[in-house]
PDB file of C-alpha atoms in Angstrom:
ATOM      1  CA  UNK A 120      94.097 -51.625-130.319  1.00 94.00           C
ATOM      2  CA  UNK A 121      93.706 -53.846-133.358  1.00 94.00           C
ATOM      3  CA  UNK A 122      94.640 -57.518-133.495  1.00 95.00           C
ATOM      4  CA  UNK A 123      98.003 -56.798-135.145  1.00 95.00           C
ATOM      5  CA  UNK A 124      99.018 -54.478-132.328  1.00 96.00           C
ATOM      6  CA  UNK A 125      97.990 -56.835-129.538  1.00 97.00           C
ATOM      7  CA  UNK A 126      99.833 -59.580-131.401  1.00 97.00           C
ATOM      8  CA  UNK A 127     103.015 -57.483-131.548  1.00 97.00           C
ATOM      9  CA  UNK A 128     102.744 -56.350-127.925  1.00 97.00           C
ATOM     10  CA  UNK A 129     102.183 -59.882-126.636  1.00 97.00           C
ATOM     11  CA  UNK A 130     104.347 -61.764-129.172  1.00 97.00           C
ATOM     12  CA  UNK A 131     101.381 -64.082-129.735  1.00 97.00           C
ATOM     13  CA  UNK A 132     100.472 -64.823-133.372  1.00 97.00           C
ATOM     14  CA  UNK A 133      97.194 -63.417-134.704  1.00 97.00           C
ATOM     15  CA  UNK A 134      95.908 -66.939-135.456  1.00 97.00           C
ATOM     16  CA  UNK A 135      96.529 -67.980-131.854  1.00 97.00           C
ATOM     17  CA  UNK A 136      94.678 -64.928-130.534  1.00 97.00           C
ATOM     18  CA  UNK A 137      91.682 -65.811-132.718  1.00 96.00           C
ATOM     19  CA  UNK A 138      91.881 -69.414-131.521  1.00 97.00           C
ATOM     20  CA  UNK A 139      91.909 -68.350-127.858  1.00 97.00           C
ATOM     21  CA  UNK A 140      88.818 -66.255-128.550  1.00 96.00           C
ATOM     22  CA  UNK A 141      87.119 -69.177-130.290  1.00 96.00           C
ATOM     23  CA  UNK A 142      87.688 -71.563-127.368  1.00 95.00           C
ATOM     24  CA  UNK A 143      86.753 -68.958-124.763  1.00 94.00           C
ATOM     25  CA  UNK A 144      90.120 -68.377-123.075  1.00 96.00           C
ATOM     26  CA  UNK A 145      90.173 -64.791-124.326  1.00 96.00           C
ATOM     27  CA  UNK A 146      86.954 -62.747-124.278  1.00 95.00           C
ATOM     28  CA  UNK A 147      85.790 -61.579-127.664  1.00 93.00           C
ATOM     29  CA  UNK A 148      86.493 -57.865-128.054  1.00 94.00           C
ATOM     30  CA  UNK A 149      83.949 -55.312-129.157  1.00 93.00           C
ATOM     31  CA  UNK A 150      84.077 -54.221-132.776  1.00 92.00           C
ATOM     32  CA  UNK A 151      84.791 -50.660-133.836  1.00 91.00           C
ATOM     33  CA  UNK A 152      82.670 -48.752-136.387  1.00 91.00           C
ATOM     34  CA  UNK A 153      84.576 -50.293-139.295  1.00 91.00           C
ATOM     35  CA  UNK A 154      84.099 -53.832-137.956  1.00 90.00           C
ATOM     36  CA  UNK A 155      87.641 -54.402-136.674  1.00 90.00           C
ATOM     37  CA  UNK A 156      88.196 -56.065-133.314  1.00 90.00           C
ATOM     38  CA  UNK A 157      88.943 -53.395-130.699  1.00 95.00           C
ATOM     39  CA  UNK A 158      91.149 -54.938-127.994  1.00 96.00           C
ATOM     40  CA  UNK A 159      91.649 -53.260-124.639  1.00 96.00           C
ATOM     41  CA  UNK A 160      94.387 -53.564-122.021  1.00 96.00           C
ATOM     42  CA  UNK A 161      92.366 -56.234-120.211  1.00 96.00           C
ATOM     43  CA  UNK A 162      92.664 -58.399-123.356  1.00 97.00           C
ATOM     44  CA  UNK A 163      96.425 -57.865-123.396  1.00 97.00           C
ATOM     45  CA  UNK A 164      96.681 -58.746-119.698  1.00 97.00           C
ATOM     46  CA  UNK A 165      94.645 -61.942-120.226  1.00 97.00           C
ATOM     47  CA  UNK A 166      96.692 -62.870-123.286  1.00 97.00           C
ATOM     48  CA  UNK A 167      99.959 -62.416-121.370  1.00 97.00           C
ATOM     49  CA  UNK A 168      98.541 -64.537-118.517  1.00 97.00           C
ATOM     50  CA  UNK A 169      97.642 -67.312-120.976  1.00 97.00           C
ATOM     51  CA  UNK A 170     101.075 -67.062-122.560  1.00 97.00           C
ATOM     52  CA  UNK A 171     102.817 -67.416-119.177  1.00 97.00           C
ATOM     53  CA  UNK A 172     100.664 -70.439-118.351  1.00 97.00           C
ATOM     54  CA  UNK A 173     101.430 -72.040-121.729  1.00 96.00           C
ATOM     55  CA  UNK A 174     105.146 -71.403-121.110  1.00 96.00           C
ATOM     56  CA  UNK A 175     104.695 -73.484-117.945  1.00 95.00           C
ATOM     57  CA  UNK A 176     103.189 -76.237-120.141  1.00 94.00           C
ATOM     58  CA  UNK A 177      99.740 -75.822-118.648  1.00 96.00           C
ATOM     59  CA  UNK A 178      96.890 -77.303-120.622  1.00 95.00           C
ATOM     60  CA  UNK A 179      93.951 -75.241-121.854  1.00 95.00           C
ATOM     61  CA  UNK A 180      91.657 -76.749-119.228  1.00 95.00           C
ATOM     62  CA  UNK A 181      94.102 -75.803-116.484  1.00 96.00           C
ATOM     63  CA  UNK A 182      94.321 -72.249-117.797  1.00 97.00           C
ATOM     64  CA  UNK A 183      90.549 -72.056-118.064  1.00 96.00           C
ATOM     65  CA  UNK A 184      90.262 -73.216-114.448  1.00 95.00           C
ATOM     66  CA  UNK A 185      92.833 -70.650-113.260  1.00 95.00           C
ATOM     67  CA  UNK A 186      90.918 -67.917-115.080  1.00 95.00           C
ATOM     68  CA  UNK A 187      87.692 -69.090-113.451  1.00 94.00           C
ATOM     69  CA  UNK A 188      89.330 -69.092-110.031  1.00 94.00           C
ATOM     70  CA  UNK A 189      90.823 -65.636-110.591  1.00 93.00           C
ATOM     71  CA  UNK A 190      87.334 -64.243-111.153  1.00 91.00           C
ATOM     72  CA  UNK A 191      86.641 -64.703-107.431  1.00 90.00           C
ATOM     73  CA  UNK A 192      89.585 -62.854-105.831  1.00 89.00           C
ATOM     74  CA  UNK A 193      88.216 -63.130-102.272  1.00 91.00           C
ATOM     75  CA  UNK A 194      88.031 -66.951-102.354  1.00 87.00           C
ATOM     76  CA  UNK A 195      90.489 -69.222-100.583  1.00 89.00           C
ATOM     77  CA  UNK A 196      93.407 -70.073-102.862  1.00 93.00           C
ATOM     78  CA  UNK A 197      93.512 -73.804-101.958  1.00 95.00           C
ATOM     79  CA  UNK A 198      92.019 -74.719-105.363  1.00 94.00           C
ATOM     80  CA  UNK A 199      94.755 -72.787-107.153  1.00 95.00           C
ATOM     81  CA  UNK A 200      97.372 -74.526-105.019  1.00 96.00           C
ATOM     82  CA  UNK A 201      95.800 -77.933-105.701  1.00 95.00           C
ATOM     83  CA  UNK A 202      95.767 -77.273-109.453  1.00 96.00           C
ATOM     84  CA  UNK A 203      99.412 -76.273-109.385  1.00 96.00           C
ATOM     85  CA  UNK A 204     100.296 -79.349-107.305  1.00 97.00           C
ATOM     86  CA  UNK A 205      98.614 -81.603-109.892  1.00 96.00           C
ATOM     87  CA  UNK A 206     100.473 -79.842-112.675  1.00 97.00           C
ATOM     88  CA  UNK A 207     103.763 -80.205-110.816  1.00 97.00           C
ATOM     89  CA  UNK A 208     103.107 -83.942-110.430  1.00 96.00           C
ATOM     90  CA  UNK A 209     102.503 -84.119-114.178  1.00 95.00           C
ATOM     91  CA  UNK A 210     105.782 -82.275-114.848  1.00 95.00           C
ATOM     92  CA  UNK A 211     107.660 -84.666-112.576  1.00 97.00           C
ATOM     93  CA  UNK A 212     106.114 -87.640-114.385  1.00 96.00           C
ATOM     94  CA  UNK A 213     107.156 -86.125-117.722  1.00 95.00           C
ATOM     95  CA  UNK A 214     110.705 -85.631-116.421  1.00 96.00           C
ATOM     96  CA  UNK A 215     110.853 -89.339-115.548  1.00 97.00           C
ATOM     97  CA  UNK A 216     109.525 -90.196-119.019  1.00 96.00           C
ATOM     98  CA  UNK A 217     112.126 -87.934-120.616  1.00 96.00           C
ATOM     99  CA  UNK A 218     114.914 -89.518-118.551  1.00 96.00           C
ATOM    100  CA  UNK A 219     113.758 -92.944-119.762  1.00 94.00           C
ATOM    101  CA  UNK A 220     113.668 -91.600-123.313  1.00 92.00           C
ATOM    102  CA  UNK A 221     117.213 -90.298-122.945  1.00 93.00           C
ATOM    103  CA  UNK A 222     118.420 -93.695-121.686  1.00 90.00           C
ATOM    104  CA  UNK A 223     116.712 -95.497-124.563  1.00 85.00           C
ATOM    105  CA  UNK A 224     118.240 -93.146-127.128  1.00 85.00           C
ATOM    106  CA  UNK A 225     121.691 -93.546-125.563  1.00 86.00           C
ATOM    107  CA  UNK A 226     121.357 -97.339-125.715  1.00 81.00           C
ATOM    108  CA  UNK A 227     120.281 -97.142-129.346  1.00 79.00           C
ATOM    109  CA  UNK A 228     123.194 -94.876-130.178  1.00 79.00           C
ATOM    110  CA  UNK A 229     125.634 -97.345-128.570  1.00 78.00           C
ATOM    111  CA  UNK A 230     124.189-100.091-130.785  1.00 72.00           C
ATOM    112  CA  UNK A 231     125.741 -98.408-133.818  1.00 72.00           C
ATOM    113  CA  UNK A 232     129.190 -97.459-132.630  1.00 64.00           C
ATOM    114  CA  UNK A 233     130.895 -99.191-135.590  1.00 66.00           C
ATOM    115  CA  UNK A 234     130.707 -97.905-139.122  1.00 63.00           C
ATOM    116  CA  UNK A 235     128.792-100.284-141.346  1.00 70.00           C
ATOM    117  CA  UNK A 236     125.946-100.483-143.768  1.00 74.00           C
ATOM    118  CA  UNK A 237     122.405 -99.346-143.119  1.00 72.00           C
ATOM    119  CA  UNK A 238     121.364-103.004-143.267  1.00 70.00           C
ATOM    120  CA  UNK A 239     123.714-103.737-140.347  1.00 69.00           C
ATOM    121  CA  UNK A 240     122.727-100.608-138.413  1.00 74.00           C
ATOM    122  CA  UNK A 241     122.089-101.411-134.762  1.00 73.00           C
ATOM    123  CA  UNK A 242     120.003 -98.286-134.319  1.00 76.00           C
ATOM    124  CA  UNK A 243     117.486 -99.269-136.993  1.00 75.00           C
ATOM    125  CA  UNK A 244     117.387-102.828-135.660  1.00 71.00           C
ATOM    126  CA  UNK A 245     116.890-101.521-132.137  1.00 73.00           C
ATOM    127  CA  UNK A 246     114.105 -99.245-133.267  1.00 74.00           C
ATOM    128  CA  UNK A 247     112.337-102.146-134.935  1.00 73.00           C
ATOM    129  CA  UNK A 248     112.504-104.250-131.767  1.00 70.00           C
ATOM    130  CA  UNK A 249     111.479-101.239-129.635  1.00 60.00           C
ATOM    131  CA  UNK A 250     108.338-100.853-131.739  1.00 56.00           C
ATOM    132  CA  UNK A 251     107.473-104.513-131.243  1.00 59.00           C
ATOM    133  CA  UNK A 252     107.938-104.106-127.477  1.00 61.00           C
ATOM    134  CA  UNK A 253     105.670-101.040-127.437  1.00 55.00           C
ATOM    135  CA  UNK A 254     102.805-102.939-129.060  1.00 55.00           C
ATOM    136  CA  UNK A 255     102.986-105.530-126.292  1.00 58.00           C
ATOM    137  CA  UNK A 256     102.903-103.026-123.405  1.00 54.00           C
ATOM    138  CA  UNK A 257      99.807-101.116-122.280  1.00 52.00           C
ATOM    139  CA  UNK A 258     100.412 -97.411-121.729  1.00 51.00           C
ATOM    140  CA  UNK A 259     100.482 -96.379-118.063  1.00 50.00           C
ATOM    141  CA  UNK A 260     100.767 -92.666-118.819  1.00 50.00           C
ATOM    142  CA  UNK A 261      98.060 -90.644-117.113  1.00 50.00           C
ATOM    143  CA  UNK A 262      97.433 -87.027-117.942  1.00 48.00           C
ATOM    144  CA  UNK A 263      97.040 -84.401-115.266  1.00 51.00           C
ATOM    145  CA  UNK A 264      93.932 -83.053-116.984  1.00 47.00           C
ATOM    146  CA  UNK A 265      91.825 -85.632-118.801  1.00 43.00           C
ATOM    147  CA  UNK A 266      91.928 -85.192-122.557  1.00 42.00           C
ATOM    148  CA  UNK A 267      95.123 -83.138-122.670  1.00 46.00           C
ATOM    149  CA  UNK A 268      98.736 -83.813-123.595  1.00 48.00           C
ATOM    150  CA  UNK A 269      97.872 -86.853-125.659  1.00 42.00           C
ATOM    151  CA  UNK A 270      99.571 -87.571-128.974  1.00 43.00           C
ATOM    152  CA  UNK A 271      97.670 -85.893-131.765  1.00 41.00           C
ATOM    153  CA  UNK A 272      95.901 -83.404-129.452  1.00 39.00           C
ATOM    154  CA  UNK A 273      96.564 -79.656-129.446  1.00 38.00           C
TER     155      UNK A 273
END
């Protein structure tokens, strides 16, 4: 199948498929006589696996590790379990961060319960003081896979 067909069947954009090939998550397919990529069912299966992992917010390094582990089907699955446990810890940490974010946003929203001018807006004033507070605090956020889930990273 050509890249357009595997894209349709997997609901993964063509650009993303090419990117996964480039970074080694998806094996490069052979080319047919006219030079087009010729994907097989194994490519579709791998692409759907990657998609499911991404839907679980797994980082590329985690997916790469799961793929590596899956290539040895007779091995003990404790490494897979350990990887999932680390990811679950990361998800729980993110949930705590999101709960804190929700509380902060609720407090900011309460700061502007009265109609007034933008100059008097408690939300904008609160955001300005929040930014000052952030500069004074070191970040204690640790990622579950080094180099992933950082602002500005894909």
